Amino acid sequence: MFADRSDAIADDAPHRGYGVALTPGVSGPCAFVTGYGPGNRLLAWRDGALRDVATPAVADEGRHAIGVVAADLDADGAEEIYVHNTESYRGKTRDTDLLLDPVDVLPDHEDIRWRDLFGLSINADRGNFRAGRSVAALDRYGTGRYGVFVACYGVPSRFYELGDDGELSDMSEAVGLDLDAGARSLYAGPLVSDRMDLFVGVERGPNRLFRNASGHFEEVAGVVGLDAPGTNARGVTMADGDFAVGGWETPSRLFARRPPATGDAHPDGGPPPERFADVTPSAFAAPTRVRTLVAADFDNDGREELFCNALGAPNRLFRKEREGWTALDPGDAAEPRGLGTGAAVADFDGDGALELLVVHGELAAQPLSLYAVDGAAENDWLRVRPTTQYGAPARGAAVTVETASRTRTKVVCAGSGYLCQMEPVAHFGLGDETPERVTVRWPDGREATLESPTPRAEHDLAHPMAPRF
């Protein structure tokens, strides 16, 4: 399916990398690629290629970067970038995290300046010296101000929120997100409530699912059927309405939503939670070395594909047909000798078709890879970019597109895959369908609707409470 476009990555020297996160820049999406020792990269599309525009503060050479996420932590309309650094497998680490705050507006501006919020004197004793993996952004009240959850391994996890004075506070215990497990992967979004919930994929399980109850959280994975204790969870994502959990040398899982069973009741008196049923086909369940999962409509035909990035094993690709999920040939993206660690998707060149960026390097340095589907831009598409009350990407917002034949929903990525985060845009391939309506539901429950949206266009939808000028 995929064709190799890696020649569009300028100066693509071998690199020991792990995660990748997408954040808006002046000339399109910027890909922050973590570096384990050689330094991080910040890739922006310039002069027909992805070029590294990282400043020394961003590169942060000599550190051991793993997971990364972007979100607006201080409600200034621009995203901060949180980088988890660790040189230890579990427990405590001598390497601390990096929280980059852009003093300028957008990451690839020529005059951008960055400061590390962990480097402020007020945060002198607030650094995270706990080994971990993925990070995710979480707006627990829907105010447009995000916190960052760090999935720690063998030590309690962290949930940082940023005060107006620049002070970082670990709020995990206070808000019900205290967790001490082999936490690996994260997914933040409306799973069992209409707000931002948090799924934590756990090695040697069980997984955890924290349901958002008015800004505080309760753990319900076993109740709703997402605990999957037999899976060493790595990548997680929503794929065409199903919840996918990739396994490391254990069976991977696909879960479909089911309405509450008769007689179900919620202990706090609220509505009973949705349940998830295991609908895993044998081809997807087959154990391999899954790292990141990426769900997207790469060929713009109106059906999502599910890409399974692997380390030291061939990558796999699936599509949900009428008879269920079926395996596809990934083409050049199979990478049978690839040491894949992370992957993310974005429309880097602005042609309306998605590119897949794959990061390698856990066991040895390898170049980055870029893939796309030939002819995808010829099919119709629709892109929706919701923003917060402050104008930043509304991560965790649910975007629904209606056509004459069906309704589809995508959640703007707040941290997914494994160590990674996709671009903050809901991308829909249309095939031969015509979009009739777009509805955005923000993390605070407010909604806005766009009638008869123009296809082959990107639509910006501001939060209903955003100031009008």
mmCIF file of C-alpha atoms in Angstrom, residues 266-397:
data_model
loop_
_atom_site.group_PDB
_atom_site.id
_atom_site.type_symbol
_atom_site.label_atom_id
_atom_site.label_comp_id
_atom_site.label_asym_id
_atom_site.label_seq_id
_atom_site.Cartn_x
_atom_site.Cartn_y
_atom_site.Cartn_z
ATOM 1 C CA HIS A 266 -23.133 2.981 38.137
ATOM 2 C CA PRO A 267 -22.137 3.036 41.828
ATOM 3 C CA ASP A 268 -22.400 6.833 42.065
ATOM 4 C CA GLY A 269 -25.954 6.820 40.717
ATOM 5 C CA GLY A 270 -25.051 8.125 37.269
ATOM 6 C CA PRO A 271 -25.712 6.417 33.933
ATOM 7 C CA PRO A 272 -24.166 2.956 33.549
ATOM 8 C CA PRO A 273 -20.885 2.892 31.644
ATOM 9 C CA GLU A 274 -20.490 1.579 28.120
ATOM 10 C CA ARG A 275 -18.855 -1.800 27.799
ATOM 11 C CA PHE A 276 -16.282 -3.108 25.348
ATOM 12 C CA ALA A 277 -16.361 -6.540 23.744
ATOM 13 C CA ASP A 278 -13.289 -8.335 22.377
ATOM 14 C CA VAL A 279 -13.654 -8.586 18.574
ATOM 15 C CA THR A 280 -10.021 -9.393 17.764
ATOM 16 C CA PRO A 281 -9.440 -11.262 14.481
ATOM 17 C CA SER A 282 -6.732 -13.926 14.524
ATOM 18 C CA ALA A 283 -4.474 -11.992 12.123
ATOM 19 C CA PHE A 284 -4.363 -8.974 14.440
ATOM 20 C CA ALA A 285 -4.094 -11.072 17.603
ATOM 21 C CA ALA A 286 -1.003 -12.945 16.386
ATOM 22 C CA PRO A 287 1.850 -12.010 18.758
ATOM 23 C CA THR A 288 4.653 -9.829 17.428
ATOM 24 C CA ARG A 289 6.733 -6.942 18.756
ATOM 25 C CA VAL A 290 4.236 -4.084 18.492
ATOM 26 C CA ARG A 291 5.387 -0.625 19.474
ATOM 27 C CA THR A 292 3.121 2.117 18.124
ATOM 28 C CA LEU A 293 -0.362 1.871 16.572
ATOM 29 C CA VAL A 294 -1.506 4.543 14.104
ATOM 30 C CA ALA A 295 -5.098 4.739 12.812
ATOM 31 C CA ALA A 296 -5.759 6.942 9.771
ATOM 32 C CA ASP A 297 -7.318 6.956 6.319
ATOM 33 C CA PHE A 298 -4.070 6.971 4.383
ATOM 34 C CA ASP A 299 -5.635 6.546 0.914
ATOM 35 C CA ASN A 300 -8.634 8.887 1.487
ATOM 36 C CA ASP A 301 -11.125 6.200 0.402
ATOM 37 C CA GLY A 302 -13.357 6.706 3.455
ATOM 38 C CA ARG A 303 -12.058 3.700 5.418
ATOM 39 C CA GLU A 304 -9.447 3.868 8.144
ATOM 40 C CA GLU A 305 -6.337 1.726 8.154
ATOM 41 C CA LEU A 306 -4.548 0.551 11.299
ATOM 42 C CA PHE A 307 -0.745 0.559 11.050
ATOM 43 C CA CYS A 308 1.172 -1.588 13.553
ATOM 44 C CA ASN A 309 4.755 -0.437 13.970
ATOM 45 C CA ALA A 310 7.100 -3.150 15.252
ATOM 46 C CA LEU A 311 10.654 -3.476 16.520
ATOM 47 C CA GLY A 312 12.769 -6.118 14.820
ATOM 48 C CA ALA A 313 9.743 -7.596 13.029
ATOM 49 C CA PRO A 314 7.725 -6.662 9.925
ATOM 50 C CA ASN A 315 5.207 -3.855 10.342
ATOM 51 C CA ARG A 316 1.572 -4.814 9.725
ATOM 52 C CA LEU A 317 -1.474 -3.059 8.248
ATOM 53 C CA PHE A 318 -5.211 -3.722 8.696
ATOM 54 C CA ARG A 319 -8.500 -2.292 7.422
ATOM 55 C CA LYS A 320 -12.033 -2.732 8.758
ATOM 56 C CA GLU A 321 -14.148 -4.246 5.988
ATOM 57 C CA ARG A 322 -17.790 -5.347 6.208
ATOM 58 C CA GLU A 323 -16.669 -8.767 7.399
ATOM 59 C CA GLY A 324 -14.355 -7.229 10.021
ATOM 60 C CA TRP A 325 -10.681 -6.313 10.277
ATOM 61 C CA THR A 326 -8.545 -7.805 7.500
ATOM 62 C CA ALA A 327 -4.800 -7.712 6.839
ATOM 63 C CA LEU A 328 -3.354 -5.603 4.000
ATOM 64 C CA ASP A 329 0.040 -5.488 2.348
ATOM 65 C CA PRO A 330 1.878 -2.467 3.851
ATOM 66 C CA GLY A 331 4.158 -2.254 0.815
ATOM 67 C CA ASP A 332 7.376 -0.347 1.426
ATOM 68 C CA ALA A 333 6.336 0.346 5.029
ATOM 69 C CA ALA A 334 6.717 -3.332 6.006
ATOM 70 C CA GLU A 335 10.321 -2.611 7.082
ATOM 71 C CA PRO A 336 11.213 -6.234 7.970
ATOM 72 C CA ARG A 337 14.610 -5.102 9.285
ATOM 73 C CA GLY A 338 13.359 -1.930 10.903
ATOM 74 C CA LEU A 339 13.970 -1.211 14.572
ATOM 75 C CA GLY A 340 10.741 0.761 14.874
ATOM 76 C CA THR A 341 10.121 2.622 18.113
ATOM 77 C CA GLY A 342 7.503 5.262 17.264
ATOM 78 C CA ALA A 343 5.311 6.545 14.443
ATOM 79 C CA ALA A 344 2.969 9.446 13.773
ATOM 80 C CA VAL A 345 0.825 10.772 10.958
ATOM 81 C CA ALA A 346 0.326 14.251 9.492
ATOM 82 C CA ASP A 347 -0.202 16.081 6.206
ATOM 83 C CA PHE A 348 3.281 17.549 6.058
ATOM 84 C CA ASP A 349 3.210 18.853 2.482
ATOM 85 C CA GLY A 350 -0.356 20.238 2.569
ATOM 86 C CA ASP A 351 -1.733 18.221 -0.356
ATOM 87 C CA GLY A 352 -4.662 16.707 1.582
ATOM 88 C CA ALA A 353 -3.116 13.245 1.881
ATOM 89 C CA LEU A 354 -1.424 11.915 5.017
ATOM 90 C CA GLU A 355 2.209 10.964 5.420
ATOM 91 C CA LEU A 356 3.442 8.380 7.909
ATOM 92 C CA LEU A 357 6.661 9.183 9.778
ATOM 93 C CA VAL A 358 8.399 6.199 11.415
ATOM 94 C CA VAL A 359 11.145 6.531 14.057
ATOM 95 C CA HIS A 360 13.746 3.825 14.757
ATOM 96 C CA GLY A 361 16.706 3.219 16.968
ATOM 97 C CA GLU A 362 16.237 1.326 20.223
ATOM 98 C CA LEU A 363 18.907 -1.283 19.439
ATOM 99 C CA ALA A 364 20.876 0.629 16.813
ATOM 100 C CA ALA A 365 20.753 3.937 14.966
ATOM 101 C CA GLN A 366 18.648 3.954 11.788
ATOM 102 C CA PRO A 367 17.355 6.775 9.547
ATOM 103 C CA LEU A 368 13.809 8.046 9.859
ATOM 104 C CA SER A 369 11.292 6.817 7.272
ATOM 105 C CA LEU A 370 8.447 8.653 5.525
ATOM 106 C CA TYR A 371 5.655 6.871 3.635
ATOM 107 C CA ALA A 372 2.549 7.865 1.664
ATOM 108 C CA VAL A 373 -0.022 6.232 -0.616
ATOM 109 C CA ASP A 374 0.219 7.027 -4.309
ATOM 110 C CA GLY A 375 -2.899 8.778 -5.613
ATOM 111 C CA ALA A 376 -4.417 9.445 -2.182
ATOM 112 C CA ALA A 377 -4.639 13.205 -2.800
ATOM 113 C CA GLU A 378 -6.879 12.554 -5.820
ATOM 114 C CA ASN A 379 -9.687 11.303 -3.542
ATOM 115 C CA ASP A 380 -11.776 13.840 -1.646
ATOM 116 C CA TRP A 381 -10.966 14.585 1.970
ATOM 117 C CA LEU A 382 -11.955 16.852 4.856
ATOM 118 C CA ARG A 383 -9.785 18.175 7.672
ATOM 119 C CA VAL A 384 -11.140 19.761 10.868
ATOM 120 C CA ARG A 385 -8.978 21.695 13.321
ATOM 121 C CA PRO A 386 -10.797 22.590 16.570
ATOM 122 C CA THR A 387 -9.185 25.123 18.894
ATOM 123 C CA THR A 388 -9.568 25.898 22.593
ATOM 124 C CA GLN A 389 -10.891 29.004 24.293
ATOM 125 C CA TYR A 390 -7.348 30.390 23.894
ATOM 126 C CA GLY A 391 -6.731 29.393 20.285
ATOM 127 C CA ALA A 392 -4.501 26.361 20.890
ATOM 128 C CA PRO A 393 -5.241 22.903 19.453
ATOM 129 C CA ALA A 394 -8.240 21.369 21.248
ATOM 130 C CA ARG A 395 -6.710 18.005 22.007
ATOM 131 C CA GLY A 396 -9.320 15.530 23.204
ATOM 132 C CA ALA A 397 -12.131 17.161 21.217
#
